[in-house]
Amino acid sequence: MLTQTEENYLKALFTLTETEEGKTEAGTNELAAVLNVKPATANDMLKKLKEKKLISYEKYGKISLMAAGRKLAVEIVRKHRLWETFLYEKLEFTWDEVHEVAEQLEHIHSPKLIEKLEKFLDYPQLDPHGDVIPNAKGEMKMPVRKTLAQLPVGKTCKLVAVKDNSASFLQYVVQVGLGLSSKIKVVTRQSFDGSLEIEVNGRRSSVSQKFAENLYVV
Amino acid sequence: MLTQTEENYLKALFTLTETEEGKTEAGTNELAAVLNVKPATANDMLKKLKEKKLISYEKYGKISLMAAGRKLAVEIVRKHRLWETFLYEKLEFTWDEVHEVAEQLEHIHSPKLIEKLEKFLDYPQLDPHGDVIPNAKGEMKMPVRKTLAQLPVGKTCKLVAVKDNSASFLQYVVQVGLGLSSKIKVVTRQSFDGSLEIEVNGRRSSVSQKFAENLYVV
DNA sequence: AAATATTGTTAGACTAGTCTAACTTATTAT
DNA sequence: ATAATAAGTTAGACTAGTCTAACAATATTT
């Protein structure tokens, strides 16, 4: 069985190599940065994970997950997102509070617990941030997602997810009056810089293109 | 903040010094035994916990919890019992399955999580084994508890807790047709050895005095 | 009270995970 | 194509938690 630390490395590699489109490899420094450790530390762990045949990696080369490693990583992501859903839906946690606690809960080992939790939550498809929850087989059906930046002027849409899950971004989102399932209307778009004027619950705000690109809508 | 290991030592000391009536101290070997480590290991940790002023302990002397250590221990017991209640009541875990998973969940650090979980469970007083759940202030109101062995012949009672929480005992309990809240009628008692004939859901069984002493009833 | 048994302690070693500091390889820019 | 920069690696050290083996103190038995 893996240690929590090993699990964290696999999860980080998963998000690093599968979140950004087309990317399938990561580097030592990059990995160390997201895990808040020094490159030397990450390097040691990479050797260990290679030894266990969970990643493929050669000295001075790029890192990628092997099938067994990816499977374990997906399992951890699944647990993380199910716990986030539990905290949000059953325990009244807010959007930006769930992540930190789920970081701990994702390391609880008990297949039965996750099965039962998923059932209790009635087999949710998306977590509170709108990210896909892998099913028990490790499959993630990726919905095609559109960002607010792509929506034509005049149209109304519903917020289903955010791309950036940092607490600072989430707090900004809340500040603009947005939450999951909020209705958003695009009032105007500046062709100069792509910034938008939007309307949420009758309240108008002006947001940058970058902001709009971080909001997934349907 | 304490490590999981430190938390486990405090919890073990708590159960060792407060579960048995009148006992307020423990020894190194005894502690090591319940934690499944060698006495040498426990000895190292005792020095560390003493350093942190969580226990009182002198070389070759007995061990007892100091106020700060006891408070932390109670907090862990509280978390353990709330999680057991959650697993049993919400996730359909059985009586004998909850403990193992709760051993992991009790180490999640988040005051808000425990507050909300307690509220979600509607402030339960007893866990699935009938043990008292300490409240947020760390108070445990100990109910006076009667065992089945003390019940007069002819009386009917309800099972609220068991003294021995070992999986083997719990499985035996289930075998006799008993569960939490089961109604039990004492049909006969042998004055020779204190053994009882009991009736549960119309089904009669004969049980030893020792068995009956491990069942708390109201 | 001496012998024996139990209980507790110490010293030294090991693993996992981390660090710093020095070094090597690869990439980029002039 | 060489110098500068970035990325990656190694060696050695540290902490936490564990072990074994040897030793010391305390308790028990005869």
Tab-separated table of C-alpha atoms (C1' of nucleotides) in Angstrom:
chain	number	residue	atom	x	y	z
A	1	MET	CA	0.000	0.000	0.000
A	2	LEU	CA	1.138	3.521	-0.739
A	3	THR	CA	2.046	6.125	1.840
A	4	GLN	CA	0.161	9.436	1.845
A	5	THR	CA	3.213	11.098	0.429
A	6	GLU	CA	3.445	8.680	-2.470
A	7	GLU	CA	-0.245	9.213	-3.134
A	8	ASN	CA	0.290	12.945	-3.234
A	9	TYR	CA	3.085	12.620	-5.764
A	10	LEU	CA	0.931	10.461	-8.029
A	11	LYS	CA	-1.997	12.837	-7.782
A	12	ALA	CA	0.222	15.811	-8.559
A	13	LEU	CA	1.629	14.015	-11.593
A	14	PHE	CA	-1.872	13.233	-12.732
A	15	THR	CA	-3.067	16.819	-12.591
A	16	LEU	CA	0.187	18.022	-14.094
A	17	THR	CA	0.048	15.648	-17.026
A	18	GLU	CA	-3.666	15.400	-17.736
A	19	THR	CA	-5.223	18.682	-16.809
A	20	GLU	CA	-3.586	20.794	-19.462
A	21	GLU	CA	-4.615	19.845	-22.961
A	22	GLY	CA	-2.125	17.731	-24.841
A	23	LYS	CA	0.402	17.614	-22.011
A	24	THR	CA	1.465	14.126	-20.967
A	25	GLU	CA	4.809	14.679	-19.239
A	26	ALA	CA	6.111	16.717	-16.342
A	27	GLY	CA	9.498	17.856	-15.007
A	28	THR	CA	11.135	17.489	-11.618
A	29	ASN	CA	11.109	21.187	-10.699
A	30	GLU	CA	7.533	21.642	-11.785
A	31	LEU	CA	6.462	18.678	-9.696
A	32	ALA	CA	8.451	19.856	-6.686
A	33	ALA	CA	6.836	23.278	-6.994
A	34	VAL	CA	3.240	22.027	-6.849
A	35	LEU	CA	4.045	19.772	-3.905
A	36	ASN	CA	5.920	22.482	-2.032
A	37	VAL	CA	9.103	20.474	-1.689
A	38	LYS	CA	12.604	21.008	-3.043
A	39	PRO	CA	13.567	19.429	-6.373
A	40	ALA	CA	16.037	17.189	-4.556
A	41	THR	CA	13.212	15.729	-2.502
A	42	ALA	CA	11.049	15.113	-5.541
A	43	ASN	CA	14.000	13.495	-7.264
A	44	ASP	CA	14.324	10.920	-4.472
A	45	MET	CA	10.644	10.081	-4.651
A	46	LEU	CA	10.756	9.746	-8.430
A	47	LYS	CA	13.366	7.034	-8.080
A	48	LYS	CA	11.166	5.220	-5.627
A	49	LEU	CA	8.042	5.482	-7.775
A	50	LYS	CA	10.006	4.287	-10.780
A	51	GLU	CA	11.255	1.338	-8.761
A	52	LYS	CA	7.616	0.494	-8.031
A	53	LYS	CA	6.789	0.751	-11.747
A	54	LEU	CA	4.234	3.479	-11.181
A	55	ILE	CA	5.898	6.109	-13.362
A	56	SER	CA	8.207	6.081	-16.307
A	57	TYR	CA	11.233	8.272	-15.898
A	58	GLU	CA	14.894	8.355	-16.924
A	59	LYS	CA	17.667	10.479	-15.481
A	60	TYR	CA	17.401	14.026	-16.856
A	61	GLY	CA	14.285	12.979	-18.737
A	62	LYS	CA	10.584	13.759	-18.449
A	63	ILE	CA	8.166	12.047	-16.086
A	64	SER	CA	4.909	10.326	-16.991
A	65	LEU	CA	2.493	8.005	-15.237
A	66	MET	CA	2.419	4.315	-16.129
A	67	ALA	CA	-0.904	2.461	-16.199
A	68	ALA	CA	-0.696	1.279	-12.582
A	69	GLY	CA	0.283	4.737	-11.341
A	70	ARG	CA	-2.430	6.448	-13.295
A	71	LYS	CA	-5.027	4.062	-11.919
A	72	LEU	CA	-3.992	4.837	-8.363
A	73	ALA	CA	-3.948	8.565	-9.096
A	74	VAL	CA	-7.471	8.470	-10.509
A	75	GLU	CA	-8.636	6.605	-7.435
A	76	ILE	CA	-7.293	9.389	-5.244
A	77	VAL	CA	-8.890	12.073	-7.397
A	78	ARG	CA	-12.143	10.145	-7.151
A	79	LYS	CA	-11.962	10.061	-3.374
A	80	HIS	CA	-11.033	13.733	-3.180
A	81	ARG	CA	-13.987	14.799	-5.297
A	82	LEU	CA	-16.490	12.563	-3.551
A	83	TRP	CA	-15.431	13.976	-0.184
A	84	GLU	CA	-15.677	17.518	-1.519
A	85	THR	CA	-19.189	16.764	-2.653
A	86	PHE	CA	-20.050	15.345	0.768
A	87	LEU	CA	-18.683	18.385	2.576
A	88	TYR	CA	-20.515	20.781	0.290
A	89	GLU	CA	-23.840	19.007	0.047
A	90	LYS	CA	-24.224	17.413	3.449
A	91	LEU	CA	-22.118	19.432	5.865
A	92	GLU	CA	-22.772	22.959	4.589
A	93	PHE	CA	-19.157	23.696	3.752
A	94	THR	CA	-18.663	26.534	1.302
A	95	TRP	CA	-17.129	26.206	-2.083
A	96	ASP	CA	-13.709	27.430	-1.041
A	97	GLU	CA	-13.498	25.430	2.218
A	98	VAL	CA	-13.925	21.926	0.841
A	99	HIS	CA	-10.541	21.465	-0.787
A	100	GLU	CA	-8.322	21.642	2.262
A	101	VAL	CA	-10.259	19.058	4.242
A	102	ALA	CA	-10.658	16.785	1.208
A	103	GLU	CA	-6.864	16.800	0.901
A	104	GLN	CA	-6.822	14.884	4.165
A	105	LEU	CA	-9.880	12.718	3.616
A	106	GLU	CA	-8.667	11.478	0.236
A	107	HIS	CA	-6.021	9.382	1.995
A	108	ILE	CA	-8.413	7.265	4.041
A	109	HIS	CA	-8.057	3.662	2.937
A	110	SER	CA	-11.328	1.759	2.729
A	111	PRO	CA	-12.904	0.639	-0.526
A	112	LYS	CA	-16.190	0.078	1.234
A	113	LEU	CA	-16.216	3.605	2.607
A	114	ILE	CA	-15.947	5.128	-0.848
A	115	GLU	CA	-18.562	2.837	-2.355
A	116	LYS	CA	-20.998	3.658	0.419
A	117	LEU	CA	-20.203	7.356	0.341
A	118	GLU	CA	-20.836	7.481	-3.385
A	119	LYS	CA	-24.152	5.707	-2.917
A	120	PHE	CA	-25.092	8.022	-0.050
A	121	LEU	CA	-24.434	11.026	-2.306
A	122	ASP	CA	-26.512	9.341	-5.033
A	123	TYR	CA	-23.711	8.828	-7.546
A	124	PRO	CA	-22.797	12.441	-8.274
A	125	GLN	CA	-21.189	13.216	-11.648
A	126	LEU	CA	-19.488	16.497	-10.741
A	127	ASP	CA	-17.884	17.831	-7.572
A	128	PRO	CA	-18.721	21.290	-6.147
A	129	HIS	CA	-16.159	22.894	-8.441
A	130	GLY	CA	-17.757	21.213	-11.432
A	131	ASP	CA	-14.943	18.737	-11.971
A	132	VAL	CA	-15.791	15.247	-13.137
A	133	ILE	CA	-15.832	12.510	-10.493
A	134	PRO	CA	-14.274	9.301	-11.861
A	135	ASN	CA	-16.501	6.245	-11.376
A	136	ALA	CA	-15.535	3.080	-9.505
A	137	LYS	CA	-13.838	1.686	-12.621
A	138	GLY	CA	-11.691	4.786	-12.912
A	139	GLU	CA	-13.469	6.107	-15.969
A	140	MET	CA	-13.958	9.845	-16.272
A	141	LYS	CA	-16.431	10.869	-18.889
A	142	MET	CA	-15.181	14.269	-19.867
A	143	PRO	CA	-17.954	16.613	-20.856
A	144	VAL	CA	-17.159	19.143	-23.549
A	145	ARG	CA	-16.893	22.363	-21.659
A	146	LYS	CA	-17.351	25.920	-22.798
A	147	THR	CA	-16.010	28.928	-20.940
A	148	LEU	CA	-17.822	32.181	-20.317
A	149	ALA	CA	-15.291	33.847	-22.621
A	150	GLN	CA	-16.697	31.899	-25.561
A	151	LEU	CA	-20.337	32.863	-25.022
A	152	PRO	CA	-21.886	35.297	-27.559
A	153	VAL	CA	-23.206	38.679	-26.369
A	154	GLY	CA	-26.822	38.599	-25.273
A	155	LYS	CA	-26.831	34.918	-24.309
A	156	THR	CA	-27.544	33.633	-20.813
A	157	CYS	CA	-25.799	30.613	-19.320
A	158	LYS	CA	-25.324	28.676	-16.099
A	159	LEU	CA	-22.051	28.362	-14.185
A	160	VAL	CA	-21.122	24.696	-13.743
A	161	ALA	CA	-17.420	24.723	-12.916
A	162	VAL	CA	-14.291	26.776	-12.479
A	163	LYS	CA	-10.920	26.022	-14.016
A	164	ASP	CA	-8.784	27.659	-11.332
A	165	ASN	CA	-9.532	26.216	-7.903
A	166	SER	CA	-7.318	28.520	-5.855
A	167	ALA	CA	-8.980	30.033	-2.805
A	168	SER	CA	-8.188	33.533	-4.068
A	169	PHE	CA	-9.943	32.971	-7.365
A	170	LEU	CA	-12.923	31.311	-5.729
A	171	GLN	CA	-13.292	34.221	-3.343
A	172	TYR	CA	-13.213	36.645	-6.257
A	173	VAL	CA	-15.915	34.599	-7.957
A	174	VAL	CA	-18.083	34.813	-4.870
A	175	GLN	CA	-17.454	38.565	-4.691
A	176	VAL	CA	-18.919	39.055	-8.150
A	177	GLY	CA	-22.053	37.392	-6.844
A	178	LEU	CA	-21.453	34.062	-8.546
A	179	GLY	CA	-21.950	30.579	-7.228
A	180	LEU	CA	-22.509	27.156	-8.746
A	181	SER	CA	-25.617	27.191	-10.939
A	182	SER	CA	-25.683	31.003	-11.105
A	183	LYS	CA	-27.330	32.393	-14.234
A	184	ILE	CA	-24.990	34.720	-16.111
A	185	LYS	CA	-25.922	37.027	-18.980
A	186	VAL	CA	-23.259	38.502	-21.259
A	187	VAL	CA	-24.236	42.134	-21.773
A	188	THR	CA	-21.299	43.487	-23.790
A	189	ARG	CA	-17.893	42.339	-24.956
A	190	GLN	CA	-14.980	44.667	-25.735
A	191	SER	CA	-13.267	43.438	-28.865
A	192	PHE	CA	-10.182	45.378	-27.754
A	193	ASP	CA	-9.247	43.178	-24.775
A	194	GLY	CA	-12.053	40.628	-24.593
A	195	SER	CA	-13.367	41.994	-21.298
A	196	LEU	CA	-17.049	41.440	-20.562
A	197	GLU	CA	-19.893	43.146	-18.853
A	198	ILE	CA	-22.033	40.462	-17.222
A	199	GLU	CA	-25.267	40.411	-15.291
A	200	VAL	CA	-25.816	38.109	-12.326
A	201	ASN	CA	-29.092	38.312	-10.412
A	202	GLY	CA	-29.735	41.727	-11.931
A	203	ARG	CA	-26.339	42.947	-10.791
A	204	ARG	CA	-23.810	44.074	-13.395
A	205	SER	CA	-20.059	43.588	-13.163
A	206	SER	CA	-17.181	44.044	-15.521
A	207	VAL	CA	-14.735	41.164	-15.747
A	208	SER	CA	-11.540	40.493	-17.692
A	209	GLN	CA	-11.223	37.940	-20.453
A	210	LYS	CA	-8.858	35.965	-18.243
A	211	PHE	CA	-11.510	35.784	-15.538
A	212	ALA	CA	-14.137	34.628	-18.062
A	213	GLU	CA	-11.836	31.914	-19.370
A	214	ASN	CA	-11.765	30.370	-15.929
A	215	LEU	CA	-15.506	29.855	-15.708
A	216	TYR	CA	-17.115	26.831	-17.355
A	217	VAL	CA	-20.744	27.320	-18.359
A	218	VAL	CA	-23.584	25.490	-20.051
B	1	MET	CA	0.039	20.132	16.124
B	2	LEU	CA	0.368	16.480	17.012
B	3	THR	CA	1.323	13.698	14.637
B	4	GLN	CA	-1.051	10.777	14.178
B	5	THR	CA	1.294	8.628	16.190
B	6	GLU	CA	1.327	11.030	19.113
B	7	GLU	CA	-2.458	11.145	18.973
B	8	ASN	CA	-2.601	7.373	19.114
B	9	TYR	CA	-0.398	7.271	22.185
B	10	LEU	CA	-2.577	9.809	23.981
B	11	LYS	CA	-5.742	7.962	23.069
B	12	ALA	CA	-4.280	4.668	24.253
B	13	LEU	CA	-3.263	6.259	27.544
B	14	PHE	CA	-6.750	7.645	27.934
B	15	THR	CA	-8.477	4.309	27.474
B	16	LEU	CA	-5.859	2.600	29.625
B	17	THR	CA	-6.218	5.021	32.517
B	18	GLU	CA	-9.907	5.899	32.406
B	19	THR	CA	-11.743	2.891	31.115
B	20	GLU	CA	-11.077	0.591	33.999
B	21	GLU	CA	-12.656	1.744	37.210
B	22	GLY	CA	-10.305	3.455	39.600
B	23	LYS	CA	-7.234	3.093	37.391
B	24	THR	CA	-5.418	6.341	36.683
B	25	GLU	CA	-1.937	5.221	35.692
B	26	ALA	CA	-0.413	2.950	33.101
B	27	GLY	CA	2.924	1.226	32.521
B	28	THR	CA	5.290	1.224	29.545
B	29	ASN	CA	4.826	-2.437	28.579
B	30	GLU	CA	1.092	-2.253	28.872
B	31	LEU	CA	1.005	0.819	26.646
B	32	ALA	CA	3.358	-0.718	24.122
B	33	ALA	CA	1.161	-3.823	23.997
B	34	VAL	CA	-2.048	-1.993	23.136
B	35	LEU	CA	-0.269	0.056	20.459
B	36	ASN	CA	1.468	-2.981	18.990
B	37	VAL	CA	4.951	-1.550	19.377
B	38	LYS	CA	7.930	-2.632	21.415
B	39	PRO	CA	8.419	-1.194	24.914
B	40	ALA	CA	11.562	0.583	23.690
B	41	THR	CA	9.517	2.455	21.114
B	42	ALA	CA	6.895	3.478	23.617
B	43	ASN	CA	9.631	4.623	25.968
B	44	ASP	CA	10.982	7.049	23.358
B	45	MET	CA	7.553	8.475	22.766
B	46	LEU	CA	6.897	8.858	26.478
B	47	LYS	CA	9.960	11.096	26.737
B	48	LYS	CA	8.663	13.182	23.894
B	49	LEU	CA	5.171	13.514	25.324
B	50	LYS	CA	6.615	14.395	28.696
B	51	GLU	CA	8.748	17.071	27.025
B	52	LYS	CA	5.548	18.498	25.549
B	53	LYS	CA	3.931	18.458	28.992
B	54	LEU	CA	1.115	16.192	27.869
B	55	ILE	CA	1.818	13.371	30.301
B	56	SER	CA	3.406	13.059	33.672
B	57	TYR	CA	6.039	10.392	33.904
B	58	GLU	CA	9.321	9.708	35.689
B	59	LYS	CA	11.929	7.120	34.850
B	60	TYR	CA	10.761	3.705	36.065
B	61	GLY	CA	7.539	5.329	37.236
B	62	LYS	CA	3.919	5.151	36.172
B	63	ILE	CA	2.391	7.195	33.375
B	64	SER	CA	-0.645	9.460	33.590
B	65	LEU	CA	-2.187	12.115	31.393
B	66	MET	CA	-1.809	15.774	32.287
B	67	ALA	CA	-4.712	18.170	31.691
B	68	ALA	CA	-3.541	19.233	28.227
B	69	GLY	CA	-2.912	15.653	27.150
B	70	ARG	CA	-6.228	14.456	28.468
B	71	LYS	CA	-8.034	17.200	26.606
B	72	LEU	CA	-6.412	16.191	23.342
B	73	ALA	CA	-7.153	12.524	24.008
B	74	VAL	CA	-10.832	13.245	24.642
B	75	GLU	CA	-10.994	15.228	21.420
B	76	ILE	CA	-9.704	12.211	19.508
B	77	VAL	CA	-12.153	9.884	21.223
B	78	ARG	CA	-14.905	12.351	20.341
B	79	LYS	CA	-13.919	12.321	16.696
B	80	HIS	CA	-13.622	8.549	16.635
B	81	ARG	CA	-17.087	8.037	18.077
B	82	LEU	CA	-18.743	10.634	15.858
B	83	TRP	CA	-17.253	9.007	12.776
B	84	GLU	CA	-18.385	5.586	13.963
B	85	THR	CA	-21.883	6.957	14.331
B	86	PHE	CA	-21.728	8.429	10.838
B	87	LEU	CA	-20.552	5.160	9.300
B	88	TYR	CA	-23.206	3.166	11.105
B	89	GLU	CA	-26.158	5.489	10.676
B	90	LYS	CA	-25.533	7.047	7.297
B	91	LEU	CA	-23.340	4.659	5.346
B	92	GLU	CA	-24.853	1.334	6.381
B	93	PHE	CA	-21.684	-0.010	7.942
B	94	THR	CA	-22.222	-2.844	10.378
B	95	TRP	CA	-21.449	-2.721	14.024
B	96	ASP	CA	-18.140	-4.534	13.716
B	97	GLU	CA	-16.885	-2.663	10.642
B	98	VAL	CA	-16.959	0.888	11.939
B	99	HIS	CA	-13.972	0.789	14.255
B	100	GLU	CA	-11.217	0.181	11.741
B	101	VAL	CA	-12.221	3.029	9.439
B	102	ALA	CA	-12.862	5.377	12.359
B	103	GLU	CA	-9.279	4.717	13.470
B	104	GLN	CA	-8.207	6.552	10.338
B	105	LEU	CA	-10.901	9.222	10.254
B	106	GLU	CA	-10.227	10.284	13.847
B	107	HIS	CA	-6.964	11.873	12.718
B	108	ILE	CA	-8.470	14.334	10.240
B	109	HIS	CA	-7.733	17.853	11.459
B	110	SER	CA	-10.598	20.289	11.015
B	111	PRO	CA	-12.607	21.720	13.882
B	112	LYS	CA	-15.309	22.810	11.467
B	113	LEU	CA	-15.647	19.295	10.072
B	114	ILE	CA	-16.375	17.828	13.476
B	115	GLU	CA	-18.807	20.565	14.427
B	116	LYS	CA	-20.723	20.101	11.203
B	117	LEU	CA	-20.602	16.334	11.356
B	118	GLU	CA	-22.017	16.394	14.874
B	119	LYS	CA	-24.801	18.696	13.758
B	120	PHE	CA	-25.498	16.515	10.703
B	121	LEU	CA	-25.872	13.494	12.993
B	122	ASP	CA	-28.130	15.558	15.247
B	123	TYR	CA	-25.887	15.640	18.309
B	124	PRO	CA	-25.799	11.930	19.144
B	125	GLN	CA	-25.086	10.940	22.767
B	126	LEU	CA	-23.830	7.400	22.169
B	127	ASP	CA	-21.853	5.755	19.389
B	128	PRO	CA	-22.951	2.473	17.757
B	129	HIS	CA	-21.248	0.493	20.532
B	130	GLY	CA	-23.130	2.496	23.139
B	131	ASP	CA	-20.107	4.453	24.316
B	132	VAL	CA	-20.573	8.072	25.342
B	133	ILE	CA	-19.569	10.698	22.774
B	134	PRO	CA	-17.813	13.626	24.500
B	135	ASN	CA	-19.331	17.004	23.609
B	136	ALA	CA	-17.452	19.919	22.040
B	137	LYS	CA	-16.242	21.055	25.470
B	138	GLY	CA	-14.766	17.637	26.144
B	139	GLU	CA	-17.354	16.712	28.744
B	140	MET	CA	-18.547	13.124	28.884
B	141	LYS	CA	-21.677	12.592	30.883
B	142	MET	CA	-21.339	9.029	32.041
B	143	PRO	CA	-24.678	7.310	32.309
B	144	VAL	CA	-25.091	4.746	35.039
B	145	ARG	CA	-25.146	1.509	33.162
B	146	LYS	CA	-26.681	-1.829	34.052
B	147	THR	CA	-25.647	-5.122	32.504
B	148	LEU	CA	-27.896	-7.931	31.391
B	149	ALA	CA	-26.407	-10.015	34.205
B	150	GLN	CA	-28.059	-7.716	36.756
B	151	LEU	CA	-31.578	-7.965	35.326
B	152	PRO	CA	-34.153	-9.934	37.338
B	153	VAL	CA	-35.835	-12.995	35.805
B	154	GLY	CA	-38.992	-12.202	33.839
B	155	LYS	CA	-37.977	-8.623	32.995
B	156	THR	CA	-37.534	-7.324	29.472
B	157	CYS	CA	-34.893	-4.774	28.527
B	158	LYS	CA	-33.251	-3.074	25.556
B	159	LEU	CA	-29.615	-3.503	24.505
B	160	VAL	CA	-27.852	-0.125	24.387
B	161	ALA	CA	-24.169	-0.933	24.465
B	162	VAL	CA	-21.509	-3.586	24.778
B	163	LYS	CA	-18.519	-3.511	27.102
B	164	ASP	CA	-16.187	-5.623	24.981
B	165	ASN	CA	-15.780	-4.164	21.503
B	166	SER	CA	-13.681	-6.936	19.989
B	167	ALA	CA	-14.851	-8.145	16.599
B	168	SER	CA	-15.114	-11.702	17.922
B	169	PHE	CA	-17.451	-10.702	20.734
B	170	LEU	CA	-19.544	-8.508	18.447
B	171	GLN	CA	-19.927	-11.351	16.003
B	172	TYR	CA	-21.061	-13.657	18.775
B	173	VAL	CA	-23.601	-11.033	19.830
B	174	VAL	CA	-24.966	-10.902	16.294
B	175	GLN	CA	-25.103	-14.699	16.199
B	176	VAL	CA	-27.434	-14.780	19.179
B	177	GLY	CA	-29.755	-12.554	17.177
B	178	LEU	CA	-28.896	-9.369	19.067
B	179	GLY	CA	-28.320	-5.884	17.727
B	180	LEU	CA	-28.495	-2.386	19.162
B	181	SER	CA	-31.988	-1.713	20.527
B	182	SER	CA	-32.888	-5.394	20.573
B	183	LYS	CA	-35.467	-6.349	23.188
B	184	ILE	CA	-34.221	-9.045	25.519
B	185	LYS	CA	-36.262	-11.038	28.007
B	186	VAL	CA	-34.624	-12.946	30.822
B	187	VAL	CA	-36.420	-16.291	31.010
B	188	THR	CA	-34.410	-18.161	33.635
B	189	ARG	CA	-31.224	-17.734	35.629
B	190	GLN	CA	-29.142	-20.583	37.045
B	191	SER	CA	-28.028	-19.659	40.515
B	192	PHE	CA	-25.243	-22.226	40.148
B	193	ASP	CA	-23.176	-20.344	37.533
B	194	GLY	CA	-25.267	-17.269	36.724
B	195	SER	CA	-25.989	-18.428	33.194
B	196	LEU	CA	-29.182	-17.143	31.604
B	197	GLU	CA	-31.802	-18.271	29.196
B	198	ILE	CA	-32.881	-15.265	27.179
B	199	GLU	CA	-35.472	-14.593	24.518
B	200	VAL	CA	-34.793	-12.299	21.575
B	201	ASN	CA	-37.473	-11.889	18.919
B	202	GLY	CA	-39.148	-15.034	20.144
B	203	ARG	CA	-35.909	-16.955	19.840
B	204	ARG	CA	-34.387	-18.499	22.963
B	205	SER	CA	-30.690	-18.831	23.659
B	206	SER	CA	-28.621	-19.812	26.622
B	207	VAL	CA	-25.750	-17.487	27.504
B	208	SER	CA	-23.056	-17.440	30.170
B	209	GLN	CA	-22.881	-14.924	32.997
B	210	LYS	CA	-19.692	-13.542	31.482
B	211	PHE	CA	-21.513	-12.895	28.226
B	212	ALA	CA	-24.371	-11.151	30.038
B	213	GLU	CA	-21.938	-8.952	31.948
B	214	ASN	CA	-20.716	-7.542	28.658
B	215	LEU	CA	-24.098	-6.266	27.543
B	216	TYR	CA	-25.394	-2.929	28.815
B	217	VAL	CA	-29.152	-2.626	28.900
B	218	VAL	CA	-31.889	-0.195	29.909
C	1	DA	C1'	17.630	-12.042	51.848
C	2	DA	C1'	18.891	-14.219	47.703
C	3	DA	C1'	17.278	-15.897	43.366
C	4	DT	C1'	14.158	-15.291	39.805
C	5	DA	C1'	10.960	-12.970	37.008
C	6	DT	C1'	8.979	-8.876	35.343
C	7	DT	C1'	9.244	-4.397	33.826
C	8	DG	C1'	11.553	-0.550	32.032
C	9	DT	C1'	15.708	1.810	29.793
C	10	DT	C1'	19.594	2.597	26.738
C	11	DA	C1'	22.426	2.334	22.662
C	12	DG	C1'	22.786	1.729	18.057
C	13	DA	C1'	20.657	0.836	13.619
C	14	DC	C1'	17.185	1.286	9.979
C	15	DT	C1'	13.459	3.572	6.744
C	16	DA	C1'	10.812	7.430	4.991
C	17	DG	C1'	10.777	11.925	3.954
C	18	DT	C1'	12.778	16.081	4.068
C	19	DC	C1'	16.599	19.650	3.675
C	20	DT	C1'	21.097	22.349	1.915
C	21	DA	C1'	24.987	22.826	-0.817
C	22	DA	C1'	27.618	21.424	-4.487
C	23	DC	C1'	27.648	19.541	-8.794
C	24	DT	C1'	26.099	18.079	-13.785
C	25	DT	C1'	23.323	18.248	-17.895
C	26	DA	C1'	20.357	20.621	-20.998
C	27	DT	C1'	18.531	24.807	-23.050
C	28	DT	C1'	18.660	29.580	-24.564
C	29	DA	C1'	20.534	33.829	-26.094
C	30	DT	C1'	23.787	36.433	-28.001
D	1	DA	C1'	29.483	28.103	-30.602
D	2	DT	C1'	30.306	29.697	-26.418
D	3	DA	C1'	28.566	31.821	-22.255
D	4	DA	C1'	24.738	32.261	-19.265
D	5	DT	C1'	20.665	30.357	-17.321
D	6	DA	C1'	17.534	26.769	-16.134
D	7	DA	C1'	16.678	22.186	-14.853
D	8	DG	C1'	18.007	18.130	-12.673
D	9	DT	C1'	21.081	15.188	-9.630
D	10	DT	C1'	24.032	13.745	-5.811
D	11	DA	C1'	25.963	13.554	-1.227
D	12	DG	C1'	25.446	14.167	3.340
D	13	DA	C1'	22.609	15.494	7.227
D	14	DC	C1'	18.420	15.738	10.043
D	15	DT	C1'	13.774	14.166	12.354
D	16	DA	C1'	10.199	10.874	13.439
D	17	DG	C1'	9.180	6.449	14.371
D	18	DT	C1'	10.423	2.018	14.580
D	19	DC	C1'	13.409	-2.141	15.710
D	20	DT	C1'	16.887	-5.541	18.362
D	21	DA	C1'	19.937	-6.610	21.863
D	22	DA	C1'	21.947	-5.625	26.023
D	23	DC	C1'	21.429	-3.784	30.417
D	24	DA	C1'	19.179	-1.872	34.921
D	25	DA	C1'	15.597	-1.417	38.274
D	26	DT	C1'	11.739	-3.225	40.653
D	27	DA	C1'	8.730	-6.855	42.263
D	28	DT	C1'	7.875	-11.592	43.586
D	29	DT	C1'	8.821	-16.063	45.371
D	30	DT	C1'	10.834	-19.213	48.039
